[in-house]
PDB file of C-alpha atoms and ligand atoms in Angstrom:
ATOM      1  CA  MET A   1      87.276 111.239 103.966  1.00 45.00           C
ATOM      2  CA  LYS A   2      84.023 110.586 102.122  1.00 46.00           C
ATOM      3  CA  LEU A   3      83.564 106.834 101.782  1.00 46.00           C
ATOM      4  CA  THR A   4      81.755 106.747  98.466  1.00 49.00           C
ATOM      5  CA  ALA A   5      82.999 104.114  96.088  1.00 51.00           C
ATOM      6  CA  GLY A   6      82.740 104.432  92.330  1.00 67.00           C
ATOM      7  CA  SER A   7      84.009 107.869  91.366  1.00 88.00           C
ATOM      8  CA  VAL A   8      87.692 108.512  90.746  1.00 95.00           C
ATOM      9  CA  PRO A   9      88.931 111.989  91.722  1.00 95.00           C
ATOM     10  CA  LEU A  10      91.074 113.894  89.247  1.00 96.00           C
ATOM     11  CA  ARG A  11      94.136 113.755  91.571  1.00 97.00           C
ATOM     12  CA  VAL A  12      93.882 109.975  91.606  1.00 98.00           C
ATOM     13  CA  ARG A  13      93.581 109.693  87.821  1.00 97.00           C
ATOM     14  CA  ARG A  14      96.543 112.021  87.361  1.00 98.00           C
ATOM     15  CA  ALA A  15      98.641 110.210  89.959  1.00 98.00           C
ATOM     16  CA  VAL A  16      97.966 106.798  88.421  1.00 98.00           C
ATOM     17  CA  GLU A  17      98.930 108.144  84.981  1.00 98.00           C
ATOM     18  CA  MET A  18     102.174 109.400  86.477  1.00 98.00           C
ATOM     19  CA  LEU A  19     102.946 105.968  87.920  1.00 98.00           C
ATOM     20  CA  ALA A  20     103.319 104.728  84.315  1.00 97.00           C
ATOM     21  CA  LEU A  21     102.889 101.143  85.433  1.00 98.00           C
ATOM     22  CA  ARG A  22     103.745  98.061  83.432  1.00 97.00           C
ATOM     23  CA  PRO A  23     101.355  95.090  83.381  1.00 98.00           C
ATOM     24  CA  GLU A  24     103.794  92.799  85.191  1.00 98.00           C
ATOM     25  CA  GLN A  25     104.571  95.132  88.074  1.00 97.00           C
ATOM     26  CA  ALA A  26     104.049  94.544  91.774  1.00 98.00           C
ATOM     27  CA  VAL A  27     102.482  97.649  93.308  1.00 98.00           C
ATOM     28  CA  LEU A  28     102.082  98.688  96.955  1.00 98.00           C
ATOM     29  CA  GLU A  29      99.673 101.444  97.960  1.00 98.00           C
ATOM     30  CA  ILE A  30      99.587 103.035 101.395  1.00 98.00           C
ATOM     31  CA  GLY A  31      96.269 104.586 102.468  1.00 98.00           C
ATOM     32  CA  GLY A  32      94.313 103.614  99.373  1.00 98.00           C
ATOM     33  CA  GLY A  33      90.974 104.605 100.915  1.00 98.00           C
ATOM     34  CA  THR A  34      88.014 103.198  99.012  1.00 97.00           C
ATOM     35  CA  GLY A  35      90.179 101.807  96.220  1.00 98.00           C
ATOM     36  CA  ALA A  36      89.878 104.495  93.552  1.00 98.00           C
ATOM     37  CA  ALA A  37      93.510 104.256  92.441  1.00 98.00           C
ATOM     38  CA  ALA A  38      93.484 100.490  92.856  1.00 98.00           C
ATOM     39  CA  SER A  39      90.541 100.126  90.485  1.00 97.00           C
ATOM     40  CA  LEU A  40      92.498 101.886  87.723  1.00 98.00           C
ATOM     41  CA  ILE A  41      95.721 100.054  88.512  1.00 98.00           C
ATOM     42  CA  CYS A  42      94.300  96.547  88.661  1.00 98.00           C
ATOM     43  CA  ALA A  43      92.704  97.067  85.247  1.00 97.00           C
ATOM     44  CA  GLN A  44      96.237  97.663  83.881  1.00 97.00           C
ATOM     45  CA  LEU A  45      97.872  94.672  85.538  1.00 98.00           C
ATOM     46  CA  LYS A  46      98.207  91.335  83.771  1.00 96.00           C
ATOM     47  CA  THR A  47     100.742  89.217  85.649  1.00 97.00           C
ATOM     48  CA  GLY A  48     101.379  91.992  88.162  1.00 98.00           C
ATOM     49  CA  ARG A  49      99.785  92.347  91.581  1.00 98.00           C
ATOM     50  CA  TYR A  50      98.474  95.081  93.848  1.00 98.00           C
ATOM     51  CA  LEU A  51      98.639  95.217  97.643  1.00 98.00           C
ATOM     52  CA  GLY A  52      96.813  98.056  99.367  1.00 98.00           C
ATOM     53  CA  ILE A  53      96.997  98.759 103.086  1.00 98.00           C
ATOM     54  CA  ASP A  54      94.796 101.188 104.978  1.00 98.00           C
ATOM     55  CA  ARG A  55      94.256 101.629 108.700  1.00 98.00           C
ATOM     56  CA  SER A  56      90.526 102.277 108.300  1.00 98.00           C
ATOM     57  CA  GLU A  57      88.256  99.259 108.512  1.00 98.00           C
ATOM     58  CA  LYS A  58      85.511 101.039 106.549  1.00 98.00           C
ATOM     59  CA  ALA A  59      87.887 102.050 103.780  1.00 98.00           C
ATOM     60  CA  VAL A  60      89.242  98.516 103.501  1.00 98.00           C
ATOM     61  CA  ALA A  61      85.749  97.042 103.307  1.00 98.00           C
ATOM     62  CA  ALA A  62      84.745  99.507 100.587  1.00 97.00           C
ATOM     63  CA  SER A  63      87.948  98.882  98.665  1.00 98.00           C
ATOM     64  CA  ARG A  64      87.565  95.099  98.830  1.00 98.00           C
ATOM     65  CA  GLN A  65      84.038  95.427  97.519  1.00 97.00           C
ATOM     66  CA  ARG A  66      85.112  97.696  94.701  1.00 97.00           C
ATOM     67  CA  LEU A  67      87.976  95.393  93.730  1.00 98.00           C
ATOM     68  CA  ALA A  68      86.094  92.141  94.255  1.00 97.00           C
ATOM     69  CA  GLY A  69      86.776  90.731  90.782  1.00 97.00           C
ATOM     70  CA  PHE A  70      90.486  91.500  91.052  1.00 98.00           C
ATOM     71  CA  VAL A  71      90.657  90.071  94.568  1.00 98.00           C
ATOM     72  CA  ASP A  72      89.003  86.863  93.350  1.00 97.00           C
ATOM     73  CA  ARG A  73      91.561  86.556  90.532  1.00 96.00           C
ATOM     74  CA  GLY A  74      94.444  87.087  92.939  1.00 97.00           C
ATOM     75  CA  THR A  75      95.502  90.374  91.308  1.00 98.00           C
ATOM     76  CA  ALA A  76      94.546  92.502  94.298  1.00 98.00           C
ATOM     77  CA  GLU A  77      94.813  92.227  98.050  1.00 98.00           C
ATOM     78  CA  VAL A  78      93.578  94.841 100.490  1.00 98.00           C
ATOM     79  CA  ARG A  79      94.615  94.650 104.099  1.00 98.00           C
ATOM     80  CA  ARG A  80      93.679  96.608 107.187  1.00 98.00           C
ATOM     81  CA  ALA A  81      96.973  97.828 108.603  1.00 98.00           C
ATOM     82  CA  ALA A  82      98.648 101.017 109.726  1.00 98.00           C
ATOM     83  CA  LEU A  83     101.981 101.507 107.976  1.00 97.00           C
ATOM     84  CA  GLU A  84     103.770 102.152 111.266  1.00 96.00           C
ATOM     85  CA  HIS A  85     102.503  98.909 112.804  1.00 96.00           C
ATOM     86  CA  THR A  86     102.940  96.458 109.981  1.00 94.00           C
ATOM     87  CA  ALA A  87     105.815  94.458 108.529  1.00 92.00           C
ATOM     88  CA  LEU A  88     105.642  94.162 104.768  1.00 94.00           C
ATOM     89  CA  GLU A  89     108.891  92.279 104.094  1.00 93.00           C
ATOM     90  CA  SER A  90     107.190  88.996 103.290  1.00 95.00           C
ATOM     91  CA  ASP A  91     104.910  90.788 100.790  1.00 95.00           C
ATOM     92  CA  GLY A  92     107.650  92.373  98.703  1.00 93.00           C
ATOM     93  CA  PRO A  93     109.455  93.189  96.627  1.00 98.00           C
ATOM     94  CA  PHE A  94     107.494  95.945  94.898  1.00 98.00           C
ATOM     95  CA  GLY A  95     108.607  97.873  91.820  1.00 98.00           C
ATOM     96  CA  THR A  96     106.336 100.760  92.752  1.00 98.00           C
ATOM     97  CA  ALA A  97     105.045 101.962  96.105  1.00 98.00           C
ATOM     98  CA  PHE A  98     102.846 105.013  96.319  1.00 98.00           C
ATOM     99  CA  ALA A  99     100.448 107.026  98.442  1.00 98.00           C
ATOM    100  CA  ILE A 100      97.982 109.779  97.593  1.00 98.00           C
ATOM    101  CA  ASN A 101      96.978 112.355 100.196  1.00 98.00           C
ATOM    102  CA  VAL A 102      98.328 110.405 103.141  1.00 98.00           C
ATOM    103  CA  ASN A 103      99.284 113.087 105.626  1.00 95.00           C
ATOM    104  CA  LEU A 104     101.680 111.167 107.831  1.00 96.00           C
ATOM    105  CA  PHE A 105     104.474 111.718 105.298  1.00 97.00           C
ATOM    106  CA  TRP A 106     104.457 115.465 105.923  1.00 95.00           C
ATOM    107  CA  THR A 107     102.724 116.035 109.252  1.00 94.00           C
ATOM    108  CA  ARG A 108     105.255 114.142 111.341  1.00 93.00           C
ATOM    109  CA  ASN A 109     108.638 112.527 111.363  1.00 95.00           C
ATOM    110  CA  ALA A 110     107.865 109.560 109.104  1.00 96.00           C
ATOM    111  CA  VAL A 111     111.413 108.280 108.741  1.00 97.00           C
ATOM    112  CA  ASP A 112     110.775 104.808 110.175  1.00 97.00           C
ATOM    113  CA  GLU A 113     107.706 104.396 107.977  1.00 97.00           C
ATOM    114  CA  LEU A 114     109.628 105.492 104.880  1.00 98.00           C
ATOM    115  CA  ARG A 115     112.487 103.123 105.721  1.00 97.00           C
ATOM    116  CA  SER A 116     110.000 100.276 106.010  1.00 97.00           C
ATOM    117  CA  ILE A 117     108.827 101.081 102.472  1.00 98.00           C
ATOM    118  CA  ALA A 118     112.430 101.239 101.206  1.00 97.00           C
ATOM    119  CA  ARG A 119     113.009  97.720 102.524  1.00 97.00           C
ATOM    120  CA  VAL A 120     110.287  96.261 100.297  1.00 97.00           C
ATOM    121  CA  LEU A 121     111.248  98.021  97.060  1.00 98.00           C
ATOM    122  CA  THR A 122     113.134  96.243  94.299  1.00 97.00           C
ATOM    123  CA  ASP A 123     116.638  97.547  93.526  1.00 96.00           C
ATOM    124  CA  ASP A 124     115.169  99.779  90.807  1.00 96.00           C
ATOM    125  CA  GLY A 125     111.956 100.385  92.724  1.00 98.00           C
ATOM    126  CA  VAL A 126     110.308 103.771  92.993  1.00 98.00           C
ATOM    127  CA  LEU A 127     108.305 105.455  95.736  1.00 98.00           C
ATOM    128  CA  ARG A 128     105.770 108.045  94.564  1.00 98.00           C
ATOM    129  CA  LEU A 129     104.002 110.350  97.027  1.00 98.00           C
ATOM    130  CA  PHE A 130     101.194 112.615  95.813  1.00 98.00           C
ATOM    131  CA  PHE A 131      99.394 115.408  97.633  1.00 98.00           C
ATOM    132  CA  GLU A 132      96.546 117.688  96.682  1.00 97.00           C
ATOM    133  CA  PRO A 133      96.882 120.428  99.308  1.00 95.00           C
ATOM    134  CA  PRO A 134      93.544 121.622 100.719  1.00 87.00           C
ATOM    135  CA  PRO A 135      92.358 124.917  99.170  1.00 80.00           C
ATOM    136  CA  GLY A 136      94.219 127.844 100.649  1.00 80.00           C
ATOM    137  CA  SER A 137      96.918 125.732 102.251  1.00 80.00           C
ATOM    138  CA  PRO A 138     100.417 126.323 100.904  1.00 83.00           C
ATOM    139  CA  ALA A 139     102.054 123.447  99.044  1.00 93.00           C
ATOM    140  CA  GLN A 140     105.485 124.631 100.149  1.00 94.00           C
ATOM    141  CA  ARG A 141     105.171 123.192 103.651  1.00 94.00           C
ATOM    142  CA  ILE A 142     104.357 119.774 102.222  1.00 96.00           C
ATOM    143  CA  VAL A 143     107.294 119.998  99.830  1.00 97.00           C
ATOM    144  CA  GLU A 144     109.690 120.891 102.632  1.00 97.00           C
ATOM    145  CA  GLN A 145     108.495 118.378 105.209  1.00 97.00           C
ATOM    146  CA  VAL A 146     108.286 115.451 102.804  1.00 98.00           C
ATOM    147  CA  SER A 147     111.687 116.282 101.281  1.00 98.00           C
ATOM    148  CA  VAL A 148     113.281 116.280 104.728  1.00 98.00           C
ATOM    149  CA  ASN A 149     111.651 112.995 105.709  1.00 98.00           C
ATOM    150  CA  LEU A 150     112.644 111.318 102.442  1.00 98.00           C
ATOM    151  CA  ALA A 151     116.251 112.456 102.756  1.00 98.00           C
ATOM    152  CA  LYS A 152     116.487 111.301 106.384  1.00 98.00           C
ATOM    153  CA  ALA A 153     115.114 107.909 105.340  1.00 98.00           C
ATOM    154  CA  GLY A 154     117.802 107.534 102.669  1.00 98.00           C
ATOM    155  CA  PHE A 155     115.782 108.422  99.576  1.00 98.00           C
ATOM    156  CA  GLU A 156     116.903 110.645  96.710  1.00 98.00           C
ATOM    157  CA  SER A 157     113.857 112.546  95.544  1.00 98.00           C
ATOM    158  CA  THR A 158     112.551 115.101  93.100  1.00 98.00           C
ATOM    159  CA  CYS A 159     109.297 117.000  93.402  1.00 98.00           C
ATOM    160  CA  THR A 160     107.017 118.589  90.825  1.00 98.00           C
ATOM    161  CA  ILE A 161     103.984 120.812  91.376  1.00 97.00           C
ATOM    162  CA  GLN A 162     101.371 120.972  88.649  1.00 96.00           C
ATOM    163  CA  PRO A 163      97.929 122.514  88.278  1.00 94.00           C
ATOM    164  CA  LEU A 164      95.026 120.194  89.044  1.00 95.00           C
ATOM    165  CA  GLY A 165      91.778 121.893  88.086  1.00 90.00           C
ATOM    166  CA  SER A 166      91.483 124.768  90.566  1.00 88.00           C
ATOM    167  CA  SER A 167      93.956 123.015  92.866  1.00 93.00           C
ATOM    168  CA  LEU A 168      97.527 121.671  92.717  1.00 95.00           C
ATOM    169  CA  LEU A 169      99.141 118.261  92.634  1.00 97.00           C
ATOM    170  CA  VAL A 170     102.427 117.900  94.506  1.00 98.00           C
ATOM    171  CA  ALA A 171     104.224 114.783  93.248  1.00 98.00           C
ATOM    172  CA  PHE A 172     107.389 113.210  94.644  1.00 98.00           C
ATOM    173  CA  HIS A 173     109.520 110.652  92.825  1.00 98.00           C
ATOM    174  CA  ALA A 174     111.910 108.898  95.199  1.00 98.00           C
ATOM    175  CA  VAL A 175     114.476 106.122  94.922  1.00 98.00           C
ATOM    176  CA  SER A 176     116.290 104.571  97.816  1.00 95.00           C
ATOM    177  CA  ALA A 177     119.930 105.644  97.875  1.00 87.00           C
ATOM    178  CA  ASN A 178     120.807 102.480  99.810  1.00 75.00           C
ATOM    179  CA  HIS A 179     120.154 100.143  96.903  1.00 66.00           C
TER     180      HIS A 179
HETATM  181  C1  LIG B 201      92.721 111.394 102.805  1.00 94.23           C
HETATM  182  S1  LIG B 201      92.523 109.663 102.600  1.00 94.23           S
HETATM  183  C2  LIG B 201      93.123 109.456 100.921  1.00 94.23           C
HETATM  184  C3  LIG B 201      92.537 108.256 100.248  1.00 94.23           C
HETATM  185  C4  LIG B 201      92.989 108.077  98.804  1.00 94.23           C
HETATM  186  N1  LIG B 201      94.406 107.791  98.737  1.00 94.23           N
HETATM  187  C5  LIG B 201      92.650 109.298  97.995  1.00 94.23           C
HETATM  188  O1  LIG B 201      93.552 110.034  97.596  1.00 94.23           O
HETATM  189  O2  LIG B 201      91.451 109.502  97.747  1.00 94.23           O
HETATM  190  C6  LIG B 201      93.872 108.998 103.560  1.00 94.23           C
HETATM  191  C7  LIG B 201      93.782 107.506 103.722  1.00 94.23           C
HETATM  192  O3  LIG B 201      94.987 107.050 104.306  1.00 94.23           O
HETATM  193  C8  LIG B 201      94.692 106.183 105.373  1.00 94.23           C
HETATM  194  N2  LIG B 201      95.808 106.279 106.325  1.00 94.23           N
HETATM  195  C9  LIG B 201      96.181 107.376 107.021  1.00 94.23           C
HETATM  196  N3  LIG B 201      97.248 107.107 107.781  1.00 94.23           N
HETATM  197  C10 LIG B 201      97.563 105.812 107.565  1.00 94.23           C
HETATM  198  C11 LIG B 201      98.558 104.946 108.085  1.00 94.23           C
HETATM  199  N4  LIG B 201      99.434 105.377 108.992  1.00 94.23           N
HETATM  200  N5  LIG B 201      98.609 103.664 107.644  1.00 94.23           N
HETATM  201  C12 LIG B 201      97.696 103.228 106.742  1.00 94.23           C
HETATM  202  N6  LIG B 201      96.718 103.996 106.230  1.00 94.23           N
HETATM  203  C13 LIG B 201      96.642 105.280 106.640  1.00 94.23           C
HETATM  204  C14 LIG B 201      93.361 106.658 105.923  1.00 94.23           C
HETATM  205  O4  LIG B 201      92.668 105.652 106.628  1.00 94.23           O
HETATM  206  C15 LIG B 201      92.648 107.064 104.641  1.00 94.23           C
HETATM  207  O5  LIG B 201      91.942 105.990 104.058  1.00 94.23           O
END
């Protein structure tokens, strides 16, 4: 991942639009990188709050710098943590959790990680997972693998695929069936 702060890729702008956040919402992002999505989200939040976790120290540092004003106001927090090694219960509940281009959700069995997200969602909370497949790589594999993982973790999900410039955006909308 290129660690340049400032620009916001089209996939991120589109994904944040699709989140359709309200200003009072609590939002959790997994793998937020340099804080591109967070910068758009925090500008929309009034009483709401944003927590971003990322396992990369460099990404977290860049994100904290980018979000400095929001961090100072208490709207944003960015933490270095790998989803599979962190407990988020005391940080919840979140009305929206999301991730953009975080491969673990389709490259491996991510059931435990997805269950840990389900535990911190509100009863009407939503998990959104977005992927821009690399050029030439079929979206179908992502759709299948993520769908299986979500179902095993107790989520009911729908998936849409839309054009994104010369690429595609695969977008999942998931709610926990256990609520
Ligand atoms: C390809 S980048 C995407 C960054 C940003 N979401 C975007 O779309 O531009 C993936 C990010 O997820 C983070 N990441 C990958 N696996 C993770 C995990 N298990 N827990 C937390 N962060 C993770 C990486 O450190 C990286 O910053």
